[in-house]
Amino acid sequence: MKLYYANGTISIAVAIALLEADLPHERVGVDFATAEQTRQPYLDLNPKGRVPALVLDDGTFLTETGAILDYVAAIAPGAGLVPETPVEAAHMRAVMYYLASTMHVAHAHKMRGARWADRAESHADMTAKVPQTMATCAAYIETQAFRGDFVCGDTLTVADAYLFVVCNWLGGDGVDVSQFPRIAAFMDRMAARPSVASLKADGLI
Ligand SMILES: N[C@@H](CCC(=O)N[C@@H](CS)C(=O)NCC(=O)O)C(=O)O
């Protein structure tokens, strides 16, 4: 498998999950500094112009962080990255859908306002709102997401890889993480895992 990623982006959630699942894979960096994701040949591979993308050994091409994380969990059942009970698995996916549809989108308003508006003052207004919207999202995560040390209790699932990367953006988005003690403890717990530590050592986080 080949994971197309960029440092610090949501694609790192997939890198964490692949390491947690102990699945062999190759990482291919996409250079956001030169907007490589918006040009050929990357656009031929992924017309969405985003990361992550995962290319399987038979050429099958996957996008969308939540879908890729579910795939990784499914091909490594021994790693236990999805809860066994349907109701717990639904909670895990509820958190992942929230991250995809609400919190990641709130974060994107800081740098990617051109997706929604053309005027510079509109972009500035969107950027200025980010500390507030991300703090609102953090408050939701703090009180509703955790059912133990992790999202689904005391065992790590793919939602934790996703949540770690999104919460890693909070400081840069103007949110004081120390105001959210469960998130802060979760971030420390994740940082101590060999998967996250090795990605940090490699400069991906
Ligand atoms: N819904 C997609 C969103 C992916 C996404 O927006 N990734 C960002 C990085 S965090 C990206 O590739 N941005 C490049 C751009 O906007 O040009 C997913 O969850 O995989």
Short mmCIF file of C-alpha atoms and ligand atoms in Angstrom, two decimals:
data_model
loop_
_atom_site.label_atom_id
_atom_site.label_comp_id
_atom_site.label_asym_id
_atom_site.label_seq_id
_atom_site.Cartn_x
_atom_site.Cartn_y
_atom_site.Cartn_z
CA MET A 1 0.00 0.00 0.00
CA LYS A 2 1.03 3.59 -0.64
CA LEU A 3 -0.15 6.42 1.61
CA TYR A 4 -0.09 9.90 0.05
CA TYR A 5 0.31 12.37 2.90
CA ALA A 6 1.45 15.86 3.89
CA ASN A 7 3.05 16.72 7.22
CA GLY A 8 0.66 17.83 9.96
CA THR A 9 -2.46 17.19 7.90
CA ILE A 10 -5.34 14.82 8.49
CA SER A 11 -3.50 12.22 6.40
CA ILE A 12 -1.31 11.60 9.46
CA ALA A 13 -4.31 9.91 11.12
CA VAL A 14 -3.97 7.17 8.50
CA ALA A 15 -0.21 6.95 9.10
CA ILE A 16 -0.91 6.42 12.82
CA ALA A 17 -3.54 3.75 12.11
CA LEU A 18 -1.26 1.86 9.69
CA LEU A 19 1.45 1.74 12.37
CA GLU A 20 -1.01 0.73 15.09
CA ALA A 21 -2.25 -2.06 12.79
CA ASP A 22 1.34 -3.06 12.00
CA LEU A 23 0.58 -3.06 8.26
CA PRO A 24 3.46 -2.73 5.79
CA HIS A 25 3.13 0.41 3.66
CA GLU A 26 5.05 3.08 1.81
CA ARG A 27 4.62 6.81 2.48
CA VAL A 28 4.65 9.28 -0.39
CA GLY A 29 4.90 12.95 0.63
CA VAL A 30 2.81 15.54 -1.20
CA ASP A 31 4.44 18.98 -1.08
CA PHE A 32 1.84 21.52 0.06
CA ALA A 33 4.49 24.30 -0.01
CA THR A 34 4.42 24.09 -3.82
CA ALA A 35 0.69 23.17 -3.94
CA GLU A 36 1.58 19.80 -5.48
CA GLN A 37 -1.88 18.53 -4.50
CA THR A 38 -3.50 20.99 -6.94
CA ARG A 39 -1.41 20.03 -10.00
CA GLN A 40 -0.70 17.10 -12.28
CA PRO A 41 0.36 14.36 -11.79
CA TYR A 42 -1.19 14.24 -8.28
CA LEU A 43 -4.56 15.43 -9.62
CA ASP A 44 -4.61 12.53 -12.08
CA LEU A 45 -4.24 10.19 -9.14
CA ASN A 46 -6.68 12.03 -6.84
CA PRO A 47 -9.01 14.48 -8.58
CA LYS A 48 -10.09 15.77 -5.14
CA GLY A 49 -6.69 17.45 -4.80
CA ARG A 50 -6.48 16.49 -1.14
CA VAL A 51 -4.69 14.10 1.18
CA PRO A 52 -4.94 11.39 2.39
CA ALA A 53 -5.14 8.94 -0.47
CA LEU A 54 -4.34 5.25 -0.07
CA VAL A 55 -3.43 3.14 -3.10
CA LEU A 56 -3.75 -0.59 -2.52
CA ASP A 57 -1.41 -3.18 -4.01
CA ASP A 58 -3.99 -4.05 -6.72
CA GLY A 59 -4.28 -0.37 -7.69
CA THR A 60 -7.56 0.28 -5.86
CA PHE A 61 -7.64 3.89 -4.79
CA LEU A 62 -9.21 5.09 -1.53
CA THR A 63 -9.92 8.61 -0.25
CA GLU A 64 -11.64 10.19 2.77
CA THR A 65 -9.92 9.81 6.12
CA GLY A 66 -12.83 8.08 7.86
CA ALA A 67 -13.31 5.56 5.05
CA ILE A 68 -9.59 4.78 4.88
CA LEU A 69 -9.39 4.37 8.66
CA ASP A 70 -12.31 1.94 8.57
CA TYR A 71 -10.56 0.01 5.78
CA VAL A 72 -7.31 -0.19 7.76
CA ALA A 73 -9.20 -1.51 10.79
CA ALA A 74 -11.06 -4.07 8.65
CA ILE A 75 -7.93 -5.62 7.13
CA ALA A 76 -6.19 -5.87 10.51
CA PRO A 77 -8.91 -7.36 12.73
CA GLY A 78 -6.33 -8.59 15.25
CA ALA A 79 -5.41 -5.00 16.09
CA GLY A 80 -8.90 -4.36 17.47
CA LEU A 81 -9.14 -0.85 16.02
CA VAL A 82 -12.97 -0.91 15.81
CA PRO A 83 -15.14 -1.86 18.82
CA GLU A 84 -16.88 -5.22 18.64
CA THR A 85 -20.34 -4.07 19.64
CA PRO A 86 -22.37 -2.20 17.00
CA VAL A 87 -23.42 0.47 19.48
CA GLU A 88 -19.82 1.24 20.45
CA ALA A 89 -18.77 1.17 16.80
CA ALA A 90 -21.58 3.68 16.11
CA HIS A 91 -20.15 5.99 18.79
CA MET A 92 -16.69 5.68 17.23
CA ARG A 93 -18.10 6.62 13.82
CA ALA A 94 -20.21 9.44 15.27
CA VAL A 95 -16.99 11.02 16.55
CA MET A 96 -15.27 10.47 13.19
CA TYR A 97 -18.19 11.99 11.24
CA TYR A 98 -18.16 14.97 13.61
CA LEU A 99 -14.45 15.46 13.01
CA ALA A 100 -14.90 15.22 9.23
CA SER A 101 -18.02 17.32 8.83
CA THR A 102 -17.66 19.93 11.57
CA MET A 103 -14.28 20.25 13.29
CA HIS A 104 -12.02 19.77 10.24
CA VAL A 105 -14.24 22.17 8.29
CA ALA A 106 -14.02 24.76 11.11
CA HIS A 107 -10.22 24.43 11.05
CA ALA A 108 -10.11 24.84 7.26
CA HIS A 109 -11.69 28.29 7.57
CA LYS A 110 -8.32 29.56 8.85
CA MET A 111 -6.25 28.96 5.71
CA ARG A 112 -8.68 27.72 3.07
CA GLY A 113 -11.32 30.46 2.99
CA ALA A 114 -11.01 30.58 -0.81
CA ARG A 115 -13.10 27.42 -0.88
CA TRP A 116 -16.12 29.42 0.27
CA ALA A 117 -15.60 33.06 -0.69
CA ASP A 118 -13.58 35.30 -3.01
CA ARG A 119 -13.11 38.57 -1.16
CA ALA A 120 -10.04 39.08 1.06
CA GLU A 121 -12.21 40.60 3.80
CA SER A 122 -14.38 37.46 3.78
CA HIS A 123 -11.26 35.33 4.22
CA ALA A 124 -10.07 37.54 7.09
CA ASP A 125 -13.47 37.27 8.75
CA MET A 126 -13.43 33.46 8.45
CA THR A 127 -9.89 33.28 9.85
CA ALA A 128 -10.83 35.51 12.79
CA LYS A 129 -13.72 33.21 13.72
CA VAL A 130 -11.59 30.05 13.95
CA PRO A 131 -10.48 30.35 17.62
CA GLN A 132 -14.15 30.56 18.61
CA THR A 133 -15.48 27.75 16.41
CA MET A 134 -12.59 25.43 17.28
CA ALA A 135 -13.06 26.15 21.02
CA THR A 136 -16.75 25.25 20.63
CA CYS A 137 -15.76 21.99 18.93
CA ALA A 138 -13.17 21.28 21.65
CA ALA A 139 -15.83 21.79 24.33
CA TYR A 140 -18.03 19.24 22.58
CA ILE A 141 -15.17 16.73 22.33
CA GLU A 142 -14.17 17.34 25.96
CA THR A 143 -17.63 16.52 27.31
CA GLN A 144 -19.09 14.06 24.77
CA ALA A 145 -16.40 12.11 22.90
CA PHE A 146 -14.48 10.19 25.57
CA ARG A 147 -15.83 7.03 27.17
CA GLY A 148 -12.60 6.36 29.04
CA ASP A 149 -8.98 7.12 28.26
CA PHE A 150 -9.92 6.91 24.59
CA VAL A 151 -13.04 7.57 22.51
CA CYS A 152 -14.40 4.06 23.01
CA GLY A 153 -13.12 3.34 26.50
CA ASP A 154 -9.75 1.96 27.45
CA THR A 155 -8.80 0.58 24.03
CA LEU A 156 -7.52 2.65 21.13
CA THR A 157 -9.67 2.71 17.97
CA VAL A 158 -9.19 4.47 14.65
CA ALA A 159 -11.25 7.41 15.98
CA ASP A 160 -8.38 8.17 18.38
CA ALA A 161 -5.89 8.50 15.53
CA TYR A 162 -8.31 10.90 13.82
CA LEU A 163 -9.02 12.87 17.01
CA PHE A 164 -5.34 13.19 17.88
CA VAL A 165 -4.51 14.88 14.58
CA VAL A 166 -7.47 17.27 14.70
CA CYS A 167 -6.79 18.24 18.34
CA ASN A 168 -3.14 18.75 17.44
CA TRP A 169 -4.35 21.75 15.41
CA LEU A 170 -6.04 23.43 18.40
CA GLY A 171 -3.02 25.39 19.67
CA GLY A 172 -2.28 26.81 16.21
CA ASP A 173 -5.95 27.69 15.85
CA GLY A 174 -5.84 29.88 18.95
CA VAL A 175 -7.38 27.46 21.44
CA ASP A 176 -5.78 27.00 24.86
CA VAL A 177 -5.80 23.21 25.25
CA SER A 178 -5.11 23.47 29.00
CA GLN A 179 -8.75 24.64 29.30
CA PHE A 180 -9.73 21.11 28.19
CA PRO A 181 -8.10 18.66 30.63
CA ARG A 182 -9.50 15.46 29.09
CA ILE A 183 -8.25 16.47 25.65
CA ALA A 184 -4.87 17.49 27.12
CA ALA A 185 -4.50 14.12 28.90
CA PHE A 186 -5.58 12.29 25.73
CA MET A 187 -2.97 14.15 23.68
CA ASP A 188 -0.24 13.18 26.17
CA ARG A 189 -1.44 9.56 26.11
CA MET A 190 -1.35 9.48 22.31
CA ALA A 191 2.05 11.20 22.15
CA ALA A 192 3.47 8.40 24.31
CA ARG A 193 2.43 5.69 21.85
CA PRO A 194 5.25 4.32 19.69
CA SER A 195 3.21 5.02 16.51
CA VAL A 196 2.88 8.74 17.24
CA ALA A 197 6.41 9.02 18.66
CA SER A 198 7.92 7.52 15.49
CA LEU A 199 5.93 9.86 13.24
CA LYS A 200 7.10 12.79 15.37
CA ALA A 201 10.68 11.60 15.09
CA ASP A 202 10.24 11.42 11.31
CA GLY A 203 8.91 15.01 11.26
CA LEU A 204 5.38 14.16 10.06
CA ILE A 205 3.70 15.68 13.13
N1 LIG B 1 -12.81 15.05 3.64
C1 LIG B 1 -11.41 14.84 3.39
C2 LIG B 1 -10.68 16.15 3.57
C3 LIG B 1 -9.21 16.03 3.25
C4 LIG B 1 -8.54 17.40 3.29
O1 LIG B 1 -9.18 18.45 3.17
N2 LIG B 1 -7.22 17.37 3.48
C5 LIG B 1 -6.48 18.61 3.48
C6 LIG B 1 -5.30 18.52 4.45
S1 LIG B 1 -5.81 18.48 6.15
C7 LIG B 1 -5.94 18.88 2.10
O2 LIG B 1 -5.56 17.97 1.41
N3 LIG B 1 -5.89 20.15 1.70
C8 LIG B 1 -5.29 20.54 0.47
C9 LIG B 1 -5.93 21.73 -0.18
O3 LIG B 1 -6.96 22.22 0.32
O4 LIG B 1 -5.40 22.18 -1.19
C10 LIG B 1 -10.86 13.78 4.34
O5 LIG B 1 -11.30 13.73 5.49
O6 LIG B 1 -10.00 12.99 3.93
#
